[in-house]
Short mmCIF file of C-alpha atoms and ligand atoms in Angstrom, two decimals:
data_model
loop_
_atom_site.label_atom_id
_atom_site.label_comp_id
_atom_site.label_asym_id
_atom_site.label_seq_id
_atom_site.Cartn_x
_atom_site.Cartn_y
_atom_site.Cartn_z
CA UNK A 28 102.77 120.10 95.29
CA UNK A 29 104.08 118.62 91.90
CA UNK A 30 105.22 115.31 91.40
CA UNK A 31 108.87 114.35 92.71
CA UNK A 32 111.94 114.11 90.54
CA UNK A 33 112.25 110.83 91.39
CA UNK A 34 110.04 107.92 93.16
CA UNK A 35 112.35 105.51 94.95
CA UNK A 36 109.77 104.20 97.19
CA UNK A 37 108.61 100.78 98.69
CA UNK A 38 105.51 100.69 96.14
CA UNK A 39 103.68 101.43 94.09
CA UNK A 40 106.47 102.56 92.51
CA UNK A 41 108.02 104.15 89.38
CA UNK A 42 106.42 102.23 86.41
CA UNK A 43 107.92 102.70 82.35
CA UNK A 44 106.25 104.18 79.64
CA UNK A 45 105.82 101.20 77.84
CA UNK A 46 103.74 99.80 81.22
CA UNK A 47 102.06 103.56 81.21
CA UNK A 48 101.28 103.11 77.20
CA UNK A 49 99.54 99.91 78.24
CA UNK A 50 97.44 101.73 81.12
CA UNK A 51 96.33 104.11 78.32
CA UNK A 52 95.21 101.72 76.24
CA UNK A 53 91.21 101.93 74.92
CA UNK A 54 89.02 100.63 77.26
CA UNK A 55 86.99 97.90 76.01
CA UNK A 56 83.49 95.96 77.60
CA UNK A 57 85.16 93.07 79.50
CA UNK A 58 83.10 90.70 77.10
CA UNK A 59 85.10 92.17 74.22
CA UNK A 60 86.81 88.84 72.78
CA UNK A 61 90.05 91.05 72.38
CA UNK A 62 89.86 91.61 76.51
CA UNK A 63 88.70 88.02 77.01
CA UNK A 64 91.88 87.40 75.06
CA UNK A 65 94.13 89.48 76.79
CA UNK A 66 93.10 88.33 80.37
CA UNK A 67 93.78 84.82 79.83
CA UNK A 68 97.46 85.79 78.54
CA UNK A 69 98.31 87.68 81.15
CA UNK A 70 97.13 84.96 83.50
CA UNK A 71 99.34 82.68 81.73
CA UNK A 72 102.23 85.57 82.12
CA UNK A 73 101.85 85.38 85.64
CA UNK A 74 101.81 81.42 86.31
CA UNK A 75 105.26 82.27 84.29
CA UNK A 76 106.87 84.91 86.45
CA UNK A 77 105.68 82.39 88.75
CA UNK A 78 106.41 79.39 87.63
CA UNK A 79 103.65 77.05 88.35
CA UNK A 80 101.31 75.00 86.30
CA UNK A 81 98.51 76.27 89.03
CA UNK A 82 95.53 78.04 88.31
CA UNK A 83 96.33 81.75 88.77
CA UNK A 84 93.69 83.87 89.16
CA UNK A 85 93.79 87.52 89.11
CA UNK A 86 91.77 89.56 91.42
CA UNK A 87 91.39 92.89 91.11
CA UNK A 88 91.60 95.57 94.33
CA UNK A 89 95.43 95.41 94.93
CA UNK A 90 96.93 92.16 97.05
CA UNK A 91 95.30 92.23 99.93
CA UNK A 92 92.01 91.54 98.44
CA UNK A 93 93.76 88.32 97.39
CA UNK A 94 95.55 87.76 100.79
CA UNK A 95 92.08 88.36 103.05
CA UNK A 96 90.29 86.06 100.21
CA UNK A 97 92.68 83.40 100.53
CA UNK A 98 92.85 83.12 103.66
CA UNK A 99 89.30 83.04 104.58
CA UNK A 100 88.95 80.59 101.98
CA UNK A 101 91.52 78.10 103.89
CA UNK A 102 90.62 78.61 107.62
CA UNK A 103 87.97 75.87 109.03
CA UNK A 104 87.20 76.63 112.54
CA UNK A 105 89.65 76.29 115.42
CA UNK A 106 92.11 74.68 112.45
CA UNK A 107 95.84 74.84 114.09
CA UNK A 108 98.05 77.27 111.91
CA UNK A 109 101.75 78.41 112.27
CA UNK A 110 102.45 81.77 111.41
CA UNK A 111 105.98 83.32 110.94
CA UNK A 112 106.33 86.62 112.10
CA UNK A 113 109.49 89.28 111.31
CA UNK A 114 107.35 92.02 110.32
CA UNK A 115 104.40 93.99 110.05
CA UNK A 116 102.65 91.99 107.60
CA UNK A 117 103.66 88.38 109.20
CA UNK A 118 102.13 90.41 112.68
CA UNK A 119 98.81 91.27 110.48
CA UNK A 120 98.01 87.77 108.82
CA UNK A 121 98.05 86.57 112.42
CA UNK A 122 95.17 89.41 113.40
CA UNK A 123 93.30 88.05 110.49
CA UNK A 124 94.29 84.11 111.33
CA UNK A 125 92.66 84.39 114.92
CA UNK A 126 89.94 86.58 113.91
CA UNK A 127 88.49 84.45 111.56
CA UNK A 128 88.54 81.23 114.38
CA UNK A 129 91.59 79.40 113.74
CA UNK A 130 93.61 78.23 116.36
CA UNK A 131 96.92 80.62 116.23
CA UNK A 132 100.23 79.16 116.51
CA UNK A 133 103.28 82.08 115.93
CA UNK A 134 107.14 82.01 115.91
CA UNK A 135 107.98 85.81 116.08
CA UNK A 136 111.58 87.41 116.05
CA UNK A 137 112.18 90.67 115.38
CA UNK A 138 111.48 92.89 112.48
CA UNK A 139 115.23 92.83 111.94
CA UNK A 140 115.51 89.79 111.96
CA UNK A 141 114.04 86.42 110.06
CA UNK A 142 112.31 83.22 110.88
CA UNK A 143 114.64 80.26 110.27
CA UNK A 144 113.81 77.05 108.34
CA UNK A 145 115.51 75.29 111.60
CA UNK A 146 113.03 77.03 113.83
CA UNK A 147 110.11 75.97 111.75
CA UNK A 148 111.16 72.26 111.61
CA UNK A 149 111.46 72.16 115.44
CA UNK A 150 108.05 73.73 115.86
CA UNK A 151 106.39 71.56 113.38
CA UNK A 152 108.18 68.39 114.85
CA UNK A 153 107.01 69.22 118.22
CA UNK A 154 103.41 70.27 117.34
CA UNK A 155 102.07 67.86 114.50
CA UNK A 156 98.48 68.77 114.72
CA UNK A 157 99.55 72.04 112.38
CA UNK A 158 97.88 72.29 108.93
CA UNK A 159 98.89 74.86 107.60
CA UNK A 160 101.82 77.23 107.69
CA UNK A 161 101.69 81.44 107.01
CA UNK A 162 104.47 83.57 105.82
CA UNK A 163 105.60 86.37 104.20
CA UNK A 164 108.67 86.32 101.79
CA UNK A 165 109.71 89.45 101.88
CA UNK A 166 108.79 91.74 104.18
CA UNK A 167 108.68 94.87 102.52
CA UNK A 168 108.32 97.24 105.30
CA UNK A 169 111.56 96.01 107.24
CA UNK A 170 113.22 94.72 104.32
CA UNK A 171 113.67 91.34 105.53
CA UNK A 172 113.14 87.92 103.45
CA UNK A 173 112.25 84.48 104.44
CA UNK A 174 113.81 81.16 103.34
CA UNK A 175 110.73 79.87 101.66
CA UNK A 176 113.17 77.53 99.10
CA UNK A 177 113.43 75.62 102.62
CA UNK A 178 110.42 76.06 104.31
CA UNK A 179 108.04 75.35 101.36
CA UNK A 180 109.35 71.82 100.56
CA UNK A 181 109.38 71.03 104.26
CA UNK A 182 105.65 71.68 104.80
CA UNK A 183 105.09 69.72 101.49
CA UNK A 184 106.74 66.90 102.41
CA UNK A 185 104.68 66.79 105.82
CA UNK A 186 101.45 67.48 104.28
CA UNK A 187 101.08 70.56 105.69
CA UNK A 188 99.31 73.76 103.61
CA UNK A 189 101.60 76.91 102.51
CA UNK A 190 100.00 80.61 102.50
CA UNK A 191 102.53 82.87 101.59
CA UNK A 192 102.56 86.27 100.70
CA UNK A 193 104.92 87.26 97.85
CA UNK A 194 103.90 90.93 97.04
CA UNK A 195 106.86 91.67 96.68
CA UNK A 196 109.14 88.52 96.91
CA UNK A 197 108.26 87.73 93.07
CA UNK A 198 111.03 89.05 90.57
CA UNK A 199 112.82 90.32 93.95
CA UNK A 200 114.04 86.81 94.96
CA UNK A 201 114.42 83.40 93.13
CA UNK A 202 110.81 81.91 92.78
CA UNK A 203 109.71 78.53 92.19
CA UNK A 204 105.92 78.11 93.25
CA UNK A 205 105.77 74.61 91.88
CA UNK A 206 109.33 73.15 92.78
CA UNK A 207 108.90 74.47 96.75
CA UNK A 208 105.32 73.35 96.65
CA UNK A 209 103.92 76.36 97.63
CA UNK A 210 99.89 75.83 97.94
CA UNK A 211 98.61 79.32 98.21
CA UNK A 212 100.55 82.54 96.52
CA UNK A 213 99.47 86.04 96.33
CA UNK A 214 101.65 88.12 94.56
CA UNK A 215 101.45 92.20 94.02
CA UNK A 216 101.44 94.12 90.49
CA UNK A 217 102.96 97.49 91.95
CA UNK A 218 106.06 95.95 93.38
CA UNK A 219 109.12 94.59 91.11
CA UNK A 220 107.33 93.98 88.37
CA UNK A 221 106.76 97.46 88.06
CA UNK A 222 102.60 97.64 87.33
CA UNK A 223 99.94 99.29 88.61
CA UNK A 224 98.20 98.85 91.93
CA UNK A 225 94.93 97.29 92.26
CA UNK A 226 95.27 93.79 91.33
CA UNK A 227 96.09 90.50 93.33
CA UNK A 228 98.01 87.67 91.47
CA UNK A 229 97.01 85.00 93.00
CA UNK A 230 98.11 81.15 92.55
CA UNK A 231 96.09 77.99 93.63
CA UNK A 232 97.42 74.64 94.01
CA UNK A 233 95.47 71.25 93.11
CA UNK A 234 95.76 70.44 97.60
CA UNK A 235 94.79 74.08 98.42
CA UNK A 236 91.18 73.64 95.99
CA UNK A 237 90.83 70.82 97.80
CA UNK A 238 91.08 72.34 101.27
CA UNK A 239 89.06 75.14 99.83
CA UNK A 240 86.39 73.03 99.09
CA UNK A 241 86.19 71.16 102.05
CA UNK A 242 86.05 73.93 104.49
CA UNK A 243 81.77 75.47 104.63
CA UNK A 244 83.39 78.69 105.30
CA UNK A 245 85.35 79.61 102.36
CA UNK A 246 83.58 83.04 100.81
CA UNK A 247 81.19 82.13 97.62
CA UNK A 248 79.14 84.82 96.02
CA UNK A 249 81.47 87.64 97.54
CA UNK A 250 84.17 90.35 96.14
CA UNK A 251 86.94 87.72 98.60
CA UNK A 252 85.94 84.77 97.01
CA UNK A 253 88.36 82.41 94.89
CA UNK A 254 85.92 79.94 94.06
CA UNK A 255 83.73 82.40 92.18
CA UNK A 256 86.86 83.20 90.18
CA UNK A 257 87.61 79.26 90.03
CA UNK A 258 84.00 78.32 88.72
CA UNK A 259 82.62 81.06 86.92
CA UNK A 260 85.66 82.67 85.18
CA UNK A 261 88.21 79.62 84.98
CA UNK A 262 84.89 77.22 84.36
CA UNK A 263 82.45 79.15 82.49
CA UNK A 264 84.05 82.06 80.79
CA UNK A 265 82.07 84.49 82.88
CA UNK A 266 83.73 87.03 85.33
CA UNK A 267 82.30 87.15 89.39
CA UNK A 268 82.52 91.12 88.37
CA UNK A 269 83.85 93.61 86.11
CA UNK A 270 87.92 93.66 86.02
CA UNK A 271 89.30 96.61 85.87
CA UNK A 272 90.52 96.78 82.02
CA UNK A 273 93.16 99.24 82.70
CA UNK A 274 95.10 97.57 85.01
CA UNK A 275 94.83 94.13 83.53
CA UNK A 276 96.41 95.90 80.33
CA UNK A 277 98.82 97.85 82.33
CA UNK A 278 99.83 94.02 84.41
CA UNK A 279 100.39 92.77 80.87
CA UNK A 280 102.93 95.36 79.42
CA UNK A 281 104.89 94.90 82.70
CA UNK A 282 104.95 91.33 82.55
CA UNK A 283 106.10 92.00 78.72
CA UNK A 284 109.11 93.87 79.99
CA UNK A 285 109.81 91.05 82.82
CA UNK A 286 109.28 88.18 80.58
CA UNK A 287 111.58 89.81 77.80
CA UNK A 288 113.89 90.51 79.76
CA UNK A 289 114.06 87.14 81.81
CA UNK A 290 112.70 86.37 85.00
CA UNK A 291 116.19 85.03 85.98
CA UNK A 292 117.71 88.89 84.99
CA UNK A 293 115.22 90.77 86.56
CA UNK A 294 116.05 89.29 90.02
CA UNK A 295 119.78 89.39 89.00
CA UNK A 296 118.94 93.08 88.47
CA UNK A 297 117.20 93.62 91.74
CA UNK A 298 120.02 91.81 93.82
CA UNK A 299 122.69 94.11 91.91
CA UNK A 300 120.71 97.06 92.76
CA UNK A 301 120.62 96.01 96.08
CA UNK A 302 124.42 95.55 96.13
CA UNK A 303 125.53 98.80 95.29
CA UNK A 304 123.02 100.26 97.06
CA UNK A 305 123.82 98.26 100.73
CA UNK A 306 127.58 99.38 99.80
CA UNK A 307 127.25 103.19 99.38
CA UNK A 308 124.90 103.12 102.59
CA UNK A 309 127.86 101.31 104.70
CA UNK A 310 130.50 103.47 103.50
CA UNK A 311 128.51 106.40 104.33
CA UNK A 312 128.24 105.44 107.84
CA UNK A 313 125.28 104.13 108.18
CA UNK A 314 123.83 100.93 109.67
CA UNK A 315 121.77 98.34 107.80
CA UNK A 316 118.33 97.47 109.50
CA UNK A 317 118.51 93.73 108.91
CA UNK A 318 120.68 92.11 111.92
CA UNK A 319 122.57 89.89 108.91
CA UNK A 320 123.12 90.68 105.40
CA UNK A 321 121.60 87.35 104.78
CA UNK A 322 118.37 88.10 105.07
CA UNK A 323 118.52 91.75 103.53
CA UNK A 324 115.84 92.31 101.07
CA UNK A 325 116.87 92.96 97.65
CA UNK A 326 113.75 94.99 96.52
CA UNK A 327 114.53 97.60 99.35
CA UNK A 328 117.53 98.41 101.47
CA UNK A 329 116.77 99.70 104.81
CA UNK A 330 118.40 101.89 106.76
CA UNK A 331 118.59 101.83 111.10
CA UNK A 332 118.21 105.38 112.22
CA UNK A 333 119.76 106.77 115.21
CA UNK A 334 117.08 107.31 117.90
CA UNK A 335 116.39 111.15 117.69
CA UNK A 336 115.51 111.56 114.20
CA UNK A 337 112.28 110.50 113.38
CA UNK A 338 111.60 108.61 110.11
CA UNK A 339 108.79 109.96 109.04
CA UNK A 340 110.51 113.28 109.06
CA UNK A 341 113.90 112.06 106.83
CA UNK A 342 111.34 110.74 103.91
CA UNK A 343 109.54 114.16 104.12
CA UNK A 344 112.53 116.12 104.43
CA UNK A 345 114.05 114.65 100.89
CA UNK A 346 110.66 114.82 99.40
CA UNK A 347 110.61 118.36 99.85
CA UNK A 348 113.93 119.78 99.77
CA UNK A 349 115.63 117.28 97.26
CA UNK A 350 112.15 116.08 95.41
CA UNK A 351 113.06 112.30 96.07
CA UNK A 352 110.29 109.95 97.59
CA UNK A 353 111.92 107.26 99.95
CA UNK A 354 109.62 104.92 102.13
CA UNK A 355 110.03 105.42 106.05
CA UNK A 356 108.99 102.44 108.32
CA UNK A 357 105.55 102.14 107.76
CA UNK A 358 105.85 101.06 111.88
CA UNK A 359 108.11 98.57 111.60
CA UNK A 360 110.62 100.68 113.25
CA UNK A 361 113.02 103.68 113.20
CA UNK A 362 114.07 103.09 109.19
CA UNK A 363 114.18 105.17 106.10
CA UNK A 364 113.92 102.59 103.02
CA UNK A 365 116.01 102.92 99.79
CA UNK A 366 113.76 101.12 97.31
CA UNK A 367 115.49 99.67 94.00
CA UNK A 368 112.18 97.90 92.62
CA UNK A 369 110.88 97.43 89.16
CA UNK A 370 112.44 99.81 86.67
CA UNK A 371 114.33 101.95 89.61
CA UNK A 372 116.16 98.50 90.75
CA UNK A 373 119.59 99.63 88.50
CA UNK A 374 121.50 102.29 87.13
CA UNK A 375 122.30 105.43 88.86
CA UNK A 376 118.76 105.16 90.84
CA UNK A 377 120.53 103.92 93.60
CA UNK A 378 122.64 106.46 93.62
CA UNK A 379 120.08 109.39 93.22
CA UNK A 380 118.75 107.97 96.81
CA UNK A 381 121.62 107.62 98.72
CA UNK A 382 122.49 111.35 97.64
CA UNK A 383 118.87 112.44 98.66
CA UNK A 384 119.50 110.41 102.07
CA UNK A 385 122.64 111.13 102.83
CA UNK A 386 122.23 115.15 102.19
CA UNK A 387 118.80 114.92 104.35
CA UNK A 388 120.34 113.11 106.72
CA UNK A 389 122.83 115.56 107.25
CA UNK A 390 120.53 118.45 106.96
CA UNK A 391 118.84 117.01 110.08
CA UNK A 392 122.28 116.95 112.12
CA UNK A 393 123.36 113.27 111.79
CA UNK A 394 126.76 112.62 111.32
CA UNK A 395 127.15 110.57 107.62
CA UNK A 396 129.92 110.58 104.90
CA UNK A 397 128.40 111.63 101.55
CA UNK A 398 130.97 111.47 99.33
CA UNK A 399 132.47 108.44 101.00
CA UNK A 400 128.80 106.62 100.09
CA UNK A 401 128.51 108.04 97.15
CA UNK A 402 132.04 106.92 96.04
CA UNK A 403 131.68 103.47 97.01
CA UNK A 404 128.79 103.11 95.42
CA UNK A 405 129.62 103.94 92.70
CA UNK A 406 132.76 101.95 92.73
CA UNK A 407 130.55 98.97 93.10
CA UNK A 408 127.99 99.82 90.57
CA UNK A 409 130.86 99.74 87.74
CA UNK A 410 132.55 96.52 89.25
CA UNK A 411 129.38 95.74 87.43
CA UNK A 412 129.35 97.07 84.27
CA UNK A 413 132.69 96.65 83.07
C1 PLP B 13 102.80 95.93 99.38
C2 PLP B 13 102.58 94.72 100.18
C3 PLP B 13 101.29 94.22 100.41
C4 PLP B 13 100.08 94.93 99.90
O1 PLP B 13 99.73 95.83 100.86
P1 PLP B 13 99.34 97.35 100.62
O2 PLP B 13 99.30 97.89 102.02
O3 PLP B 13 98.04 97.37 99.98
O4 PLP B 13 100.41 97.97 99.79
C5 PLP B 13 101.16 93.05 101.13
N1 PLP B 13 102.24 92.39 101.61
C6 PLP B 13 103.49 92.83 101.42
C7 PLP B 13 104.63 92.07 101.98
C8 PLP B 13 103.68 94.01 100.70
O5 PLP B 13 104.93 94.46 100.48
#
């Protein structure tokens, strides 16, 4: 089968040619001083899109080699940990949590729904033996976010650890690592910054080293470890293993684009995307998956499907008849995702998927108002422009 027309899915997702120009880039031995060069400005790129002063280390095998890493490195034995769960990976860090011997504390609401700051401070007032708390800002699957502006600075001021997974929370949402005191970050290349999968951006605070150190379990010598990175990359100019050159190039033309373009206007970008995108799906007919627009994602709008029709089956459906790769559920529940990430968060992208949904949709016998959609969305997408 040949590519599709268009990707418009949940990542990895469409990337430019200016990010593909950097993928193509000569491959040069890691020990190259032009490579050397390169890696430590894109780590310095990424503690930007970040914005933290903490080490950032970049690991390469796509974010969850950073998330499984990170964790492992922070979990002592039977160590209490609260872990916010809306979503399929919130429900996974907790597999991970107990399985690697930490005592497992969990607020869980639904996958439509998020984990407020108000429920966290009444946990954490009422159980004060936690030490650290896990969550993930945006749940990509559900298209759900968490208010980490809140929840960070609240574990900060009570001492307590932050894990959070940001894959794709950064340049999706307004980030501040540093002024919400989050300890541990692991962000995603493939995502809204629009790079290529197979590297984890990962940032470390000064308290989360220190936890690190402190805890006899935390992998050394291994593919998961952090303080290899910390002590023989950031400390003696020698990489734990060989990066991949590629991506590390292809990370650094995307952060380019971002950083040109302004980590403020990227976001602004993704949450206008998002916009246009929620309108044309409501006007249509069709229900949002999140239970409150509040919470909505703005890297992916998802979609509630009625009963009968099968997600799995819409996303195939367009893919084949109309060429246009959406994201189903990925068993977070009956939901076909409209993705407006990286360079497909603007434009007429939006609209290109709510025509490929909408005329699937109907295809398959549900009841939805193209043109309606298609002319409200478009309504709102020049509110913006002009
Ligand atoms: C994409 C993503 C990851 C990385 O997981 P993959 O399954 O390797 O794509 C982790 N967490 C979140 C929230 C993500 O969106």
């Amino acid at each position: 089968m040949a590519a599709p027309d268009f990707t418009l899915s949940a990542g990895p997702v469409t990337v430019t040619a200016r990010t593909l120009a950097g993928l193509g880039k000569p491959i040069l031995y890691h020990y190259d001083p032009e490579f050397r060069a390169t890696f430590t400005r894109t780590q310095d790129k990424v503690a930007q899109i970040l914005k933290t002063s903490n080490d950032i280390l970049l690991m390469q095998g796509e974010a969850i080699v950073g998330l499984e890493g990170a964790l492992r490195s922070l979990i002592t034995p039977g160590m209490p940990v609260l872990n916010l769960v809306q979503g399929v990976f919130g429900k996974g860090t907790g597999y991970w949590i107990a399985d690697f011997g930490a005592e497992l504390h969990e607020i869980e609401v639904g996958y439509d729904d998020a984990v407020t700051p108000e429920q966290v401070e009444a946990y954490l007032d009422e159980h004060p033996e936690i030490r650290m708390v896990c969550l993930v800002a945006s749940e990509t699957p559900s298209g759900t976010v968490t208010d980490v502006s809140r929840i960070g600075p609240m574990c900060r001021d009570r001492g307590i650890l932050t894990y959070v997974d940001t894959v794709s929370g950064v340049l999706g949402m307004p980030w501040e690592t540093d002024e919400w005191g989050l300890d541990l970050c692991v962000a995603g290349a493939q995502k809204c910054l629009g790079g290529p999968p197979g590297i984890a951006l990962v940032s470390v605070s000064e308290r989360a080293w220190e936890a690190i150190y402190a805890n006899p379990a935390a992998p050394r010598d291994s593919y998961l470890s952090l303080i290899d990175w910390k002590e023989k990359w950031l400390g003696e100019g020698r990489f734990p293993y060989t990066p991949s050159v590629s991506d590390v190039n292809g990370l650094e033309a995307a952060l380019d684009q971002a950083l040109e373009e302004g980590v403020d206007a990227v976001v602004a970008r993704h949450e206008a995307a998002a916009h246009v995108t929620r309108t044309g799906a409501r006007a249509m007919g069709l229900e949002l998956w999140a239970v409150r627009e509040g919470i909505a994602s703005a890297c992916v709008t998802s979609i509630r499907l009625p009963d009968h029709i099968d997600n799995a089956l819409v996303r195939d459906h367009a893919r084949e008849v109309y060429g246009v790769m959406l994201s189903h559920g990925q068993g977070a529940g009956n939901l076909i995702r409209l993705s407006h990430m990286g360079p497909t968060a603007g434009g007429l992208h939006s609209i290109v998927g709510l025509a490929a949904l909408g005329r699937s949709l109907a295809d398959l016998g549900v009841t939805v108002d193209i043109g309606a959609g298609l002319e409200a969305a478009l309504g709102a997408l020049s509110a913006q422009r002009l």
